[in-house]
Amino acid sequence: MAADGGSSSSGQPCVFSPKLHQYLALCAQDGRLRIWNTDSKTLHQEYVPSAHLSATCTCISWGPCRTVKEGPQRKKRKSEAGHAGEQVDMLALGTAVGSIIIYSTVKGALHCTLDGGHSGGVNSVQWHPKDSLLYSGSDDTHIVEWDLQTGKTRCKWKADRSSVTSMCVSPDGKLLLSAGQTIKMWDLETKEVYRKFTGHATAVTTLRFATTRPPETNGLYFLSGASHDRLLSVWQVREDGKDKNSVVSFTLTDEPQHIDLITSCGKEEALRLAVVCKDGQLHLFEHFLNGPCKKPLSPTCTVQMSGVEDTPLPIPLLATALTKDTSSLLLAYGSRLQPVMERVEVNTAERHVCLSRDVHSTLSLTMETTLSKVKTPIVNSKSKVLLPGLPGHQAPVKAPLGSEKRKKGTDTKEMSIEERLGEIGLSEGGAKGAPSLQTDNFAVLLVQGLESKDANILNKVFQTRKDVLIKKTVSRLPLPAILPLVEEITKRMQGHPYTAVLMVRWLKAVLIQHTSYLSSLPDLVSQLGVLYHMIESRVKMFHKLSKLHGKLYLFMTQVSQYFSMREVYCLQQSCRMCCHGKYLMN
């Protein structure tokens, strides 16, 4: 039985739709949701969230297949008559700002947005297999149960002392697995902890039920994977509660990035498991879950992909989907911007399989014109482009102080950016009562300064010392502006010490907000080499200065003690002389 409702919570989520695996949903670095048709291998739909630059997608989960009520339509052709009434529709996207987007693939538009449930980023979203419920886990350590019919919170409870990093709902919809510092199994009816499991030293990123048997029969199993961990652990839920340790371990070459499995319905049916690791390799496992196994299990088959060049380069696998045929696989590989989808036959009798593909000749970006909901605007010479604010933000740009309405027909001279900055009063030493710039205005000015390399604009923006304002400004920057910002920070850190101290605050905000984007760049070492060497040299210099500071402190302490002792000696001598003088006078 295939697991319904695939989900993903990796750095850039990528997951196939359940059952027929007709679609592949993928969120790229630019925050756009792209849905690919695996049959025609074309881009089916593309959706741009309103705040895709600041509220990036952190996790994706397909909803269970449902029957779509159709109105009066044309008579179906014979080729379409065989399609079942059930089809995939809803797609849940968790964001870094705590909101959840529900997207409808049937309508090709936003269905609703779930707000107000979380104060931190959403790490996992899971659908209830039967009811219209959705569960979300967040950095705020809480789990929220959403009612999708009303779009409001139905229940909210604290799940752990740390972030909830992963979740999974049982096939019967009665149990919920969540992972923070420990793995907890919740009774969804009472919202109480049913069992606790410990065994991972790092954050758990994957939770999946491996069987559909009830826990009373000692036949309920689930598996878990953690970041920086090259093992998948299988846990057995025992009726007597003696389930503190994992019973089976699957060995991997790197941490798991994407998992698909076909659950076991009985002891006589084996668990089929496919794991795509962070290094781009695919590992296939097949095992009968019937109690503990002492030794870690190696994959029955490992699949790798490479190019057809003279010196073949590895092609990373992004996701996979198992089919009823044990030798058939659905693969997604190549670039996340334009993945290649292919159904392949794999000889699982071989331990290692390498597939050679020419990715460059396969790539051809096409759209389904009849199905796509993406509309390209027609731009001609009479069109006007308005550029206030960043894309995805609706904060208005306030007019300069003292400006008056311009009369029609008057010849007015347009102000330069420098004059606008002067009237806006960006500096913190401005007059009291003047309205301060919003965060979006700071982000817009910073982007303009980086693009035009205008030192005046950059000086005005970089002179702020408010950490909250710096953090919000950096979080609202578009991704193409991050590297120019880091280069500008590196250049300014080599200047005046006061400027270097301010730049450290900006650099800290960039590393906190955009570490995932920077780590995904292929040539990160060469681009940040100057900054790395500068920080390394200053750390070495700091060690030397610390030693010098210690020596100077010791020297000054000894000098002060010497002078204090000398003053005491002089005071004693003066007292003796006074006493001796009085004695002689008497």
Coordinates of C-alpha atoms in Angstrom, one line a residue:
M1 CA 0.0 0.0 0.0
A2 CA 1.6 3.3 -1.1
A3 CA 1.8 6.1 1.4
D4 CA -0.6 8.9 0.4
G5 CA 0.2 12.5 0.6
G6 CA 3.8 12.9 0.0
S7 CA 5.6 15.7 1.9
S8 CA 9.0 17.3 2.0
S9 CA 10.8 19.7 4.4
S10 CA 14.2 19.9 3.0
G11 CA 16.0 23.1 2.1
Q12 CA 14.1 23.4 -1.2
P13 CA 11.1 21.1 -0.9
C14 CA 10.4 18.7 -3.8
V15 CA 7.7 16.0 -3.7
F16 CA 5.6 13.9 -6.0
S17 CA 1.8 13.8 -5.8
P18 CA 0.2 10.7 -4.2
K19 CA -1.1 7.6 -5.8
L20 CA -0.5 8.1 -9.6
H21 CA 2.4 10.5 -9.1
Q22 CA 1.1 12.7 -11.9
Y23 CA 2.7 15.9 -10.7
L24 CA 5.9 17.0 -9.1
A25 CA 5.7 20.1 -6.8
L26 CA 8.9 22.0 -6.2
C27 CA 9.7 25.3 -4.5
A28 CA 12.9 26.9 -5.9
Q29 CA 15.2 29.5 -4.3
D30 CA 13.1 32.4 -5.8
G31 CA 10.1 31.3 -3.7
R32 CA 8.0 30.3 -6.7
L33 CA 5.9 27.1 -6.6
R34 CA 6.3 25.1 -9.8
I35 CA 4.1 22.0 -10.6
W36 CA 5.4 19.7 -13.3
N37 CA 3.4 17.1 -15.2
T38 CA 5.4 13.8 -15.0
D39 CA 3.6 12.4 -18.0
S40 CA 4.1 15.2 -20.5
K41 CA 7.3 16.4 -18.7
T42 CA 6.1 20.0 -19.0
L43 CA 5.5 22.8 -16.6
H44 CA 1.9 22.5 -15.6
Q45 CA 1.4 25.4 -13.2
E46 CA 3.4 28.2 -11.6
Y47 CA 2.4 30.1 -8.6
V48 CA 4.1 33.2 -7.1
P49 CA 3.1 33.9 -3.5
S50 CA 2.6 37.5 -2.6
A51 CA 5.5 37.5 -0.2
H52 CA 7.7 34.9 -1.8
L53 CA 10.9 36.9 -1.2
S54 CA 10.5 37.3 2.6
A55 CA 8.1 34.4 3.4
T56 CA 10.0 31.6 1.6
C57 CA 8.5 28.1 1.4
T58 CA 10.0 25.7 4.0
C59 CA 7.9 22.6 3.5
I60 CA 5.3 21.1 1.1
S61 CA 2.6 18.4 1.6
W62 CA 0.1 17.1 -0.9
G63 CA -3.4 16.6 0.4
P64 CA -5.1 13.2 0.0
C65 CA -6.9 12.5 -3.3
R66 CA -10.5 13.7 -3.2
T67 CA -13.5 13.5 -5.5
V68 CA -14.0 16.8 -7.3
K69 CA -17.6 17.9 -7.9
E70 CA -17.9 18.9 -11.5
G71 CA -20.6 21.0 -13.0
P72 CA -22.2 20.6 -16.4
Q73 CA -19.3 20.2 -18.9
R74 CA -18.7 18.8 -22.3
K75 CA -19.1 15.1 -23.0
K76 CA -15.9 13.3 -22.2
R77 CA -14.0 11.5 -24.9
K78 CA -13.4 7.8 -24.7
S79 CA -9.7 8.4 -23.8
E80 CA -10.8 10.4 -20.8
A81 CA -13.5 8.0 -19.7
G82 CA -11.1 5.7 -17.9
H83 CA -9.9 8.4 -15.4
A84 CA -11.2 8.0 -11.9
G85 CA -13.3 10.6 -10.2
E86 CA -10.6 11.1 -7.5
Q87 CA -7.7 13.4 -8.2
V88 CA -5.1 15.4 -6.4
D89 CA -6.1 19.0 -5.6
M90 CA -4.8 20.7 -2.5
L91 CA -1.2 21.5 -1.7
A92 CA -0.1 22.9 1.6
L93 CA 3.0 25.2 1.8
G94 CA 4.6 26.1 5.1
T95 CA 6.5 29.4 5.2
A96 CA 9.3 30.9 7.2
V97 CA 7.0 33.6 8.7
G98 CA 4.6 31.1 10.3
S99 CA 1.7 31.2 7.7
I100 CA 0.5 28.3 5.6
I101 CA -0.6 28.6 2.0
I102 CA -3.3 26.2 0.6
Y103 CA -3.0 26.0 -3.2
S104 CA -5.6 24.4 -5.4
T105 CA -4.2 22.7 -8.5
V106 CA -7.6 22.2 -9.9
K107 CA -8.4 25.9 -9.8
G108 CA -4.8 26.9 -10.4
A109 CA -5.1 29.6 -7.8
L110 CA -4.7 30.3 -4.1
H111 CA -7.4 28.5 -2.0
C112 CA -6.8 30.1 1.3
T113 CA -4.1 31.3 3.8
L114 CA -3.9 30.1 7.4
D115 CA -2.5 32.8 9.6
G116 CA -2.3 33.5 13.3
G117 CA -1.4 30.0 14.4
H118 CA 2.4 30.2 14.7
S119 CA 4.9 32.9 15.7
G120 CA 7.9 31.1 14.1
G121 CA 8.7 29.4 10.9
V122 CA 6.7 26.3 9.9
N123 CA 8.9 23.2 9.6
S124 CA 6.3 20.5 8.7
V125 CA 2.7 20.3 7.5
Q126 CA 0.6 17.1 7.4
W127 CA -2.9 16.4 6.2
H128 CA -5.4 14.2 8.0
P129 CA -6.1 11.2 5.7
K130 CA -9.9 11.3 6.3
D131 CA -11.1 14.6 7.8
S132 CA -10.6 18.2 6.6
L133 CA -7.8 18.8 9.0
L134 CA -4.3 20.0 8.7
Y135 CA -1.5 19.8 11.3
S136 CA 1.5 22.1 11.4
G137 CA 4.7 22.1 13.5
S138 CA 6.8 25.2 14.0
D139 CA 9.9 26.8 15.5
D140 CA 7.6 28.2 18.3
T141 CA 7.5 24.6 19.8
H142 CA 3.8 24.2 19.1
I143 CA 1.6 22.0 17.0
V144 CA -1.6 23.5 15.5
E145 CA -4.6 21.6 14.3
W146 CA -6.4 23.6 11.5
D147 CA -10.0 23.3 10.4
L148 CA -9.8 23.7 6.6
Q149 CA -13.5 24.3 6.2
T150 CA -13.4 27.4 8.4
G151 CA -9.7 28.3 7.9
K152 CA -9.2 28.7 11.6
T153 CA -7.3 27.1 14.4
R154 CA -9.1 24.2 16.0
C155 CA -6.5 23.2 18.6
K156 CA -3.0 24.3 19.6
W157 CA -0.7 22.7 22.1
K158 CA 3.0 22.8 23.1
A159 CA 4.8 19.8 21.7
D160 CA 8.4 20.1 22.9
R161 CA 10.9 22.4 24.5
S162 CA 12.6 23.0 21.2
S163 CA 11.4 23.4 17.6
V164 CA 9.0 20.9 16.1
T165 CA 11.1 19.8 13.1
S166 CA 9.0 16.9 11.6
M167 CA 5.6 15.3 11.8
C168 CA 3.6 12.4 10.4
V169 CA -0.1 11.3 10.7
S170 CA -0.9 7.6 10.9
P171 CA -2.8 6.0 8.0
D172 CA -5.9 5.6 10.2
G173 CA -5.7 9.2 11.4
K174 CA -5.7 8.3 15.1
L175 CA -2.0 9.0 15.9
L176 CA 0.5 11.8 15.2
L177 CA 4.2 11.6 15.3
S178 CA 6.2 14.8 16.1
A179 CA 9.9 15.3 16.6
G180 CA 11.7 18.0 18.6
Q181 CA 14.3 17.0 21.1
T182 CA 12.5 13.6 21.3
I183 CA 10.1 11.8 19.1
K184 CA 6.6 11.8 20.6
M185 CA 3.5 9.9 19.5
W186 CA 0.2 11.7 20.2
D187 CA -3.3 10.5 20.6
L188 CA -5.2 12.9 18.3
E189 CA -8.5 12.5 20.1
T190 CA -7.1 13.5 23.5
K191 CA -4.0 15.4 22.4
E192 CA -2.0 13.5 25.0
V193 CA 1.4 11.8 24.6
Y194 CA 1.0 8.1 23.8
R195 CA 4.7 7.1 23.7
K196 CA 8.1 8.8 23.7
F197 CA 11.2 7.7 21.7
T198 CA 14.8 8.9 22.1
G199 CA 17.8 8.0 19.9
H200 CA 18.8 10.9 17.7
A201 CA 21.5 13.5 18.6
T202 CA 20.5 16.0 15.9
A203 CA 17.2 17.4 14.6
V204 CA 14.9 14.8 13.2
T205 CA 14.0 15.7 9.6
T206 CA 12.0 12.6 8.5
L207 CA 9.1 10.7 10.1
R208 CA 7.1 8.1 8.2
F209 CA 4.8 5.2 9.3
A210 CA 6.1 2.0 7.8
T211 CA 3.1 -0.3 8.6
T212 CA -0.7 0.1 8.8
R213 CA -1.2 -2.4 11.6
P214 CA -2.7 -1.1 14.9
P215 CA -0.3 -0.7 17.9
E216 CA -2.2 -3.3 20.0
T217 CA -0.8 -6.1 17.8
N218 CA 2.9 -5.0 18.3
G219 CA 2.9 -4.6 14.5
L220 CA 3.0 -0.8 14.2
Y221 CA 6.4 0.5 13.0
F222 CA 7.7 3.9 11.9
L223 CA 11.0 5.2 10.7
S224 CA 12.9 8.4 11.4
G225 CA 15.9 10.2 10.0
A226 CA 17.9 13.1 11.3
S227 CA 20.2 15.8 9.9
H228 CA 23.9 14.9 9.6
D229 CA 22.9 11.2 10.3
R230 CA 23.7 8.4 7.8
L231 CA 21.2 6.0 9.4
L232 CA 17.4 5.5 9.1
S233 CA 16.1 4.1 12.3
V234 CA 13.0 1.9 12.5
W235 CA 11.0 1.9 15.7
Q236 CA 8.4 -0.7 16.9
V237 CA 5.4 0.5 19.0
R238 CA 5.0 -2.3 21.5
E239 CA 1.9 -2.9 23.7
D240 CA 4.1 -3.5 26.8
G241 CA 5.9 -0.1 26.4
K242 CA 9.3 -1.8 25.9
D243 CA 10.2 0.2 22.8
K244 CA 12.9 2.6 24.0
N245 CA 15.4 1.6 21.2
S246 CA 15.2 1.3 17.5
V247 CA 14.8 -2.3 16.1
V248 CA 16.2 -1.8 12.6
S249 CA 18.7 0.6 11.0
F250 CA 19.2 1.3 7.3
T251 CA 22.7 2.5 6.3
L252 CA 23.0 5.5 3.9
T253 CA 25.8 7.4 2.3
D254 CA 24.5 10.8 3.5
E255 CA 21.6 12.3 5.4
P256 CA 18.2 11.5 3.9
Q257 CA 16.7 14.3 1.7
H258 CA 13.6 12.6 0.2
I259 CA 11.9 9.3 1.1
D260 CA 9.2 7.2 -0.5
L261 CA 7.9 3.9 0.8
I262 CA 5.2 1.3 0.3
T263 CA 3.9 0.3 3.7
S264 CA 3.6 -3.2 4.9
C265 CA 0.1 -4.4 5.6
G266 CA 1.2 -7.7 7.3
K267 CA 4.1 -9.8 8.5
E268 CA 4.2 -11.6 5.2
E269 CA 4.5 -8.4 3.2
A270 CA 7.9 -6.6 3.0
L271 CA 8.5 -2.9 3.4
R272 CA 9.8 -1.3 0.2
L273 CA 11.8 1.9 0.8
A274 CA 13.5 4.4 -1.5
V275 CA 15.8 7.1 -0.1
V276 CA 17.4 10.0 -1.9
C277 CA 20.4 11.2 0.0
K278 CA 21.9 14.7 0.1
D279 CA 24.8 13.5 -2.0
G280 CA 22.4 12.8 -4.9
Q281 CA 22.4 8.9 -4.6
L282 CA 19.3 6.7 -4.4
H283 CA 19.2 3.7 -2.1
L284 CA 16.6 1.0 -2.3
F285 CA 15.7 -1.3 0.6
E286 CA 13.3 -4.2 1.1
H287 CA 12.8 -5.8 4.5
F288 CA 10.3 -7.8 6.4
L289 CA 9.5 -6.0 9.7
N290 CA 9.2 -8.7 12.3
G291 CA 11.1 -7.7 15.4
P292 CA 14.6 -6.4 16.0
C293 CA 17.6 -6.8 13.8
K294 CA 21.0 -6.5 15.3
K295 CA 23.1 -5.4 12.3
P296 CA 22.4 -2.3 10.2
L297 CA 21.0 -3.2 6.8
S298 CA 22.7 -2.2 3.6
P299 CA 20.7 -1.2 0.5
T300 CA 19.7 -3.9 -1.9
C301 CA 20.5 -1.5 -4.8
T302 CA 22.1 1.9 -5.1
V303 CA 21.3 4.1 -8.2
Q304 CA 23.5 6.9 -9.4
M305 CA 23.3 9.2 -12.4
S306 CA 26.1 10.8 -14.5
G307 CA 26.5 12.7 -17.6
V308 CA 27.8 11.5 -21.0
E309 CA 30.9 13.7 -21.1
D310 CA 34.4 12.4 -21.6
T311 CA 34.8 13.0 -17.9
P312 CA 31.4 12.2 -16.5
L313 CA 30.0 14.4 -13.8
P314 CA 27.4 13.2 -11.3
I315 CA 23.8 14.3 -11.8
P316 CA 22.0 14.8 -8.5
L317 CA 18.8 12.9 -7.9
L318 CA 16.1 15.2 -6.4
A319 CA 13.2 12.8 -5.7
T320 CA 11.8 9.4 -6.4
A321 CA 8.5 7.5 -6.4
L322 CA 8.0 3.7 -6.1
T323 CA 5.5 1.9 -8.3
K324 CA 3.7 -1.4 -8.0
D325 CA 6.2 -2.9 -10.3
T326 CA 9.3 -3.6 -8.2
S327 CA 11.7 -2.9 -11.1
S328 CA 10.1 0.4 -12.1
L329 CA 10.9 3.8 -10.6
L330 CA 9.9 7.4 -11.3
L331 CA 12.9 9.7 -10.9
A332 CA 13.4 13.5 -10.8
Y333 CA 17.0 14.7 -11.4
G334 CA 19.1 17.5 -12.6
S335 CA 18.4 21.2 -11.8
R336 CA 15.7 22.3 -9.4
L337 CA 14.8 25.1 -11.7
Q338 CA 14.0 22.7 -14.5
P339 CA 14.0 19.1 -13.3
V340 CA 14.0 16.1 -15.6
M341 CA 11.4 13.4 -14.9
E342 CA 11.8 9.9 -16.2
R343 CA 10.3 6.4 -15.5
V344 CA 13.1 3.9 -15.6
E345 CA 13.5 0.2 -15.3
V346 CA 16.2 -0.8 -12.7
N347 CA 17.6 -4.2 -12.3
T348 CA 17.5 -4.5 -8.5
A349 CA 19.5 -7.7 -8.5
E350 CA 22.6 -5.5 -9.1
R351 CA 24.0 -3.8 -6.0
H352 CA 25.1 -0.7 -7.9
V353 CA 23.4 0.8 -11.0
C354 CA 24.7 3.9 -12.9
L355 CA 22.5 5.6 -15.4
S356 CA 24.1 7.9 -18.0
R357 CA 22.0 10.8 -19.3
D358 CA 22.5 13.9 -21.4
V359 CA 20.7 16.4 -19.3
H360 CA 21.5 19.4 -21.5
S361 CA 19.8 17.9 -24.6
T362 CA 16.8 16.8 -22.4
L363 CA 16.0 20.2 -21.0
S364 CA 13.4 22.1 -23.0
L365 CA 11.2 24.5 -20.9
T366 CA 7.7 24.2 -22.3
M367 CA 4.3 25.1 -20.8
E368 CA 0.9 23.5 -21.2
T369 CA -1.0 26.4 -22.8
T370 CA -4.4 24.7 -22.2
L371 CA -3.8 23.8 -18.6
S372 CA -1.4 26.5 -17.3
K373 CA -2.7 29.3 -15.1
V374 CA 0.3 31.5 -15.6
K375 CA -0.5 34.6 -17.6
T376 CA 2.3 36.6 -19.2
P377 CA 1.5 40.3 -19.5
I378 CA 1.7 42.0 -22.8
V379 CA 4.1 44.9 -22.7
N380 CA 4.3 47.5 -25.4
S381 CA 5.7 51.0 -25.9
K382 CA 2.7 52.7 -24.2
S383 CA 2.9 50.5 -21.1
K384 CA 4.2 52.0 -17.8
V385 CA 6.1 50.1 -15.2
L386 CA 5.6 51.1 -11.6
L387 CA 8.5 50.3 -9.3
P388 CA 7.6 51.5 -5.7
G389 CA 8.5 48.9 -3.0
L390 CA 9.8 45.4 -3.4
P391 CA 7.9 42.7 -5.3
G392 CA 5.5 41.0 -2.9
H393 CA 5.2 43.9 -0.5
Q394 CA 2.4 46.5 -0.5
A395 CA 3.9 49.0 1.9
P396 CA 3.4 52.4 0.3
V397 CA 6.2 54.8 -0.2
K398 CA 5.4 58.0 1.6
A399 CA 5.7 61.3 -0.2
P400 CA 8.6 63.7 0.9
L401 CA 7.8 66.1 3.6
G402 CA 6.7 69.5 2.4
S403 CA 5.7 68.3 -1.0
E404 CA 2.7 69.8 -2.6
K405 CA 0.4 68.7 -5.4
R406 CA 1.7 69.5 -8.8
K407 CA -0.6 71.4 -11.0
K408 CA -1.3 70.1 -14.5
G409 CA 0.6 71.7 -17.3
T410 CA 3.4 73.1 -15.0
D411 CA 7.0 72.3 -15.9
T412 CA 8.5 70.6 -12.9
K413 CA 12.0 69.3 -12.5
E414 CA 12.3 65.7 -11.2
M415 CA 14.4 65.4 -8.0
S416 CA 17.4 63.2 -7.8
I417 CA 17.8 60.4 -5.4
E418 CA 20.2 62.5 -3.3
E419 CA 17.6 65.3 -3.0
R420 CA 14.9 62.8 -2.1
L421 CA 17.2 61.3 0.7
G422 CA 17.7 64.8 2.0
E423 CA 14.0 65.5 2.2
I424 CA 13.1 62.1 3.6
G425 CA 15.6 62.7 6.5
L426 CA 17.0 59.2 6.6
S427 CA 19.7 60.1 9.1
E428 CA 18.9 59.3 12.8
G429 CA 19.8 62.8 13.8
G430 CA 16.8 64.2 12.0
A431 CA 14.2 66.4 13.6
K432 CA 11.8 65.0 16.2
G433 CA 8.4 64.1 15.0
A434 CA 9.6 63.4 11.4
P435 CA 8.1 60.1 10.2
S436 CA 10.8 57.3 10.1
L437 CA 11.3 55.1 7.1
Q438 CA 9.6 51.8 6.9
T439 CA 11.6 48.6 6.5
D440 CA 10.5 48.2 2.9
N441 CA 11.9 51.7 2.1
F442 CA 15.2 50.7 3.6
A443 CA 15.3 47.6 1.5
V444 CA 14.4 49.5 -1.7
L445 CA 17.1 52.1 -1.0
L446 CA 19.6 49.4 -0.2
V447 CA 18.9 47.6 -3.5
Q448 CA 19.1 50.8 -5.4
G449 CA 22.4 51.7 -3.8
L450 CA 23.9 48.3 -4.5
E451 CA 22.8 48.3 -8.2
S452 CA 23.9 51.9 -8.8
K453 CA 26.9 51.7 -6.4
D454 CA 26.0 55.1 -5.0
A455 CA 28.1 55.7 -1.9
N456 CA 25.7 58.3 -0.6
I457 CA 22.7 56.0 -0.6
L458 CA 24.7 53.2 1.0
N459 CA 26.2 55.5 3.7
K460 CA 22.7 56.7 4.6
V461 CA 21.4 53.1 4.9
F462 CA 24.4 51.6 6.6
Q463 CA 24.6 54.3 9.3
T464 CA 21.6 52.8 11.2
R465 CA 22.5 51.1 14.5
K466 CA 19.1 49.5 15.3
D467 CA 19.5 45.7 15.2
V468 CA 15.8 45.1 14.6
L469 CA 15.6 47.4 11.7
I470 CA 18.8 45.8 10.2
K471 CA 17.3 42.3 10.6
K472 CA 14.0 43.2 9.0
T473 CA 15.7 45.1 6.1
V474 CA 18.0 42.1 5.3
S475 CA 15.1 39.6 5.4
R476 CA 13.2 41.7 2.8
L477 CA 16.0 41.8 0.3
P478 CA 15.6 39.8 -2.9
L479 CA 18.0 36.9 -3.3
P480 CA 20.0 38.4 -6.2
A481 CA 21.0 41.3 -3.9
I482 CA 22.5 39.2 -1.1
L483 CA 25.9 38.6 -2.7
P484 CA 26.4 42.3 -3.7
L485 CA 25.5 43.2 -0.1
V486 CA 28.1 40.7 1.3
E487 CA 30.8 42.2 -1.1
E488 CA 29.9 45.7 0.0
I489 CA 30.1 44.7 3.7
T490 CA 33.5 43.0 3.1
K491 CA 34.8 46.2 1.5
R492 CA 33.6 48.5 4.3
M493 CA 34.9 46.2 7.0
Q494 CA 38.4 46.9 5.8
G495 CA 38.0 50.7 6.5
H496 CA 37.4 52.7 9.6
P497 CA 37.0 50.7 12.9
Y498 CA 33.7 52.5 13.6
T499 CA 32.4 51.5 10.2
A500 CA 33.7 47.9 10.7
V501 CA 31.7 47.6 13.9
L502 CA 28.5 48.6 12.1
M503 CA 29.2 46.2 9.2
V504 CA 29.5 43.3 11.7
R505 CA 25.8 43.9 12.6
W506 CA 24.8 43.8 8.9
L507 CA 26.9 40.7 8.3
K508 CA 25.4 38.9 11.3
A509 CA 21.9 39.7 10.0
V510 CA 22.8 38.3 6.5
L511 CA 24.2 35.1 7.9
I512 CA 21.1 34.5 10.1
Q513 CA 18.6 35.2 7.4
H514 CA 20.2 33.9 4.3
T515 CA 22.5 31.0 5.3
S516 CA 20.5 28.5 3.4
Y517 CA 20.8 30.5 0.2
L518 CA 24.5 31.2 0.6
S519 CA 25.2 27.5 1.3
S520 CA 23.4 26.5 -2.0
L521 CA 25.8 28.6 -4.2
P522 CA 28.3 26.4 -6.0
D523 CA 31.2 29.0 -6.0
L524 CA 30.7 30.2 -2.4
V525 CA 34.3 29.8 -1.4
S526 CA 35.7 32.0 -4.2
Q527 CA 33.0 34.7 -3.6
L528 CA 33.4 34.9 0.1
G529 CA 37.2 34.1 0.2
V530 CA 38.2 37.7 0.9
L531 CA 35.7 37.9 3.9
Y532 CA 36.9 34.6 5.2
H533 CA 40.6 35.5 5.1
M534 CA 39.9 38.9 6.7
I535 CA 38.0 37.4 9.6
E536 CA 40.7 34.7 10.0
S537 CA 43.5 37.3 10.1
R538 CA 41.5 39.4 12.6
V539 CA 40.9 36.3 14.8
K540 CA 44.7 35.6 14.9
M541 CA 45.4 39.3 15.6
F542 CA 42.8 39.2 18.4
H543 CA 44.7 36.4 20.1
K544 CA 47.9 38.4 20.0
L545 CA 46.2 41.5 21.2
S546 CA 44.7 39.5 24.1
K547 CA 48.2 38.4 25.1
L548 CA 49.5 42.0 24.9
H549 CA 46.5 43.2 26.8
G550 CA 47.2 40.7 29.6
K551 CA 50.9 41.7 29.7
L552 CA 50.0 45.4 29.9
Y553 CA 47.4 44.8 32.6
L554 CA 50.0 42.9 34.6
F555 CA 52.6 45.6 34.1
M556 CA 50.2 48.4 35.0
T557 CA 49.0 46.5 38.1
Q558 CA 52.6 46.1 39.3
V559 CA 53.4 49.8 38.6
S560 CA 50.3 50.9 40.5
Q561 CA 51.3 48.7 43.4
Y562 CA 54.8 50.0 43.3
F563 CA 53.7 53.7 43.4
S564 CA 51.1 52.9 46.2
M565 CA 53.8 51.3 48.3
R566 CA 56.1 54.3 47.7
E567 CA 53.4 56.7 48.7
V568 CA 52.8 54.7 51.9
Y569 CA 56.6 54.8 52.7
C570 CA 56.8 58.6 52.1
L571 CA 53.8 59.1 54.3
Q572 CA 55.4 57.0 57.1
Q573 CA 58.6 59.0 56.8
S574 CA 56.7 62.3 57.0
C575 CA 54.8 61.2 60.1
R576 CA 58.0 60.2 61.8
M577 CA 59.6 63.5 61.1
C578 CA 56.6 65.4 62.5
C579 CA 56.6 63.3 65.6
H580 CA 60.4 63.8 66.0
G581 CA 60.0 67.6 65.6
K582 CA 57.3 67.8 68.3
Y583 CA 59.5 65.8 70.6
L584 CA 62.4 68.2 70.2
M585 CA 60.1 71.2 70.8
N586 CA 58.9 69.8 74.0

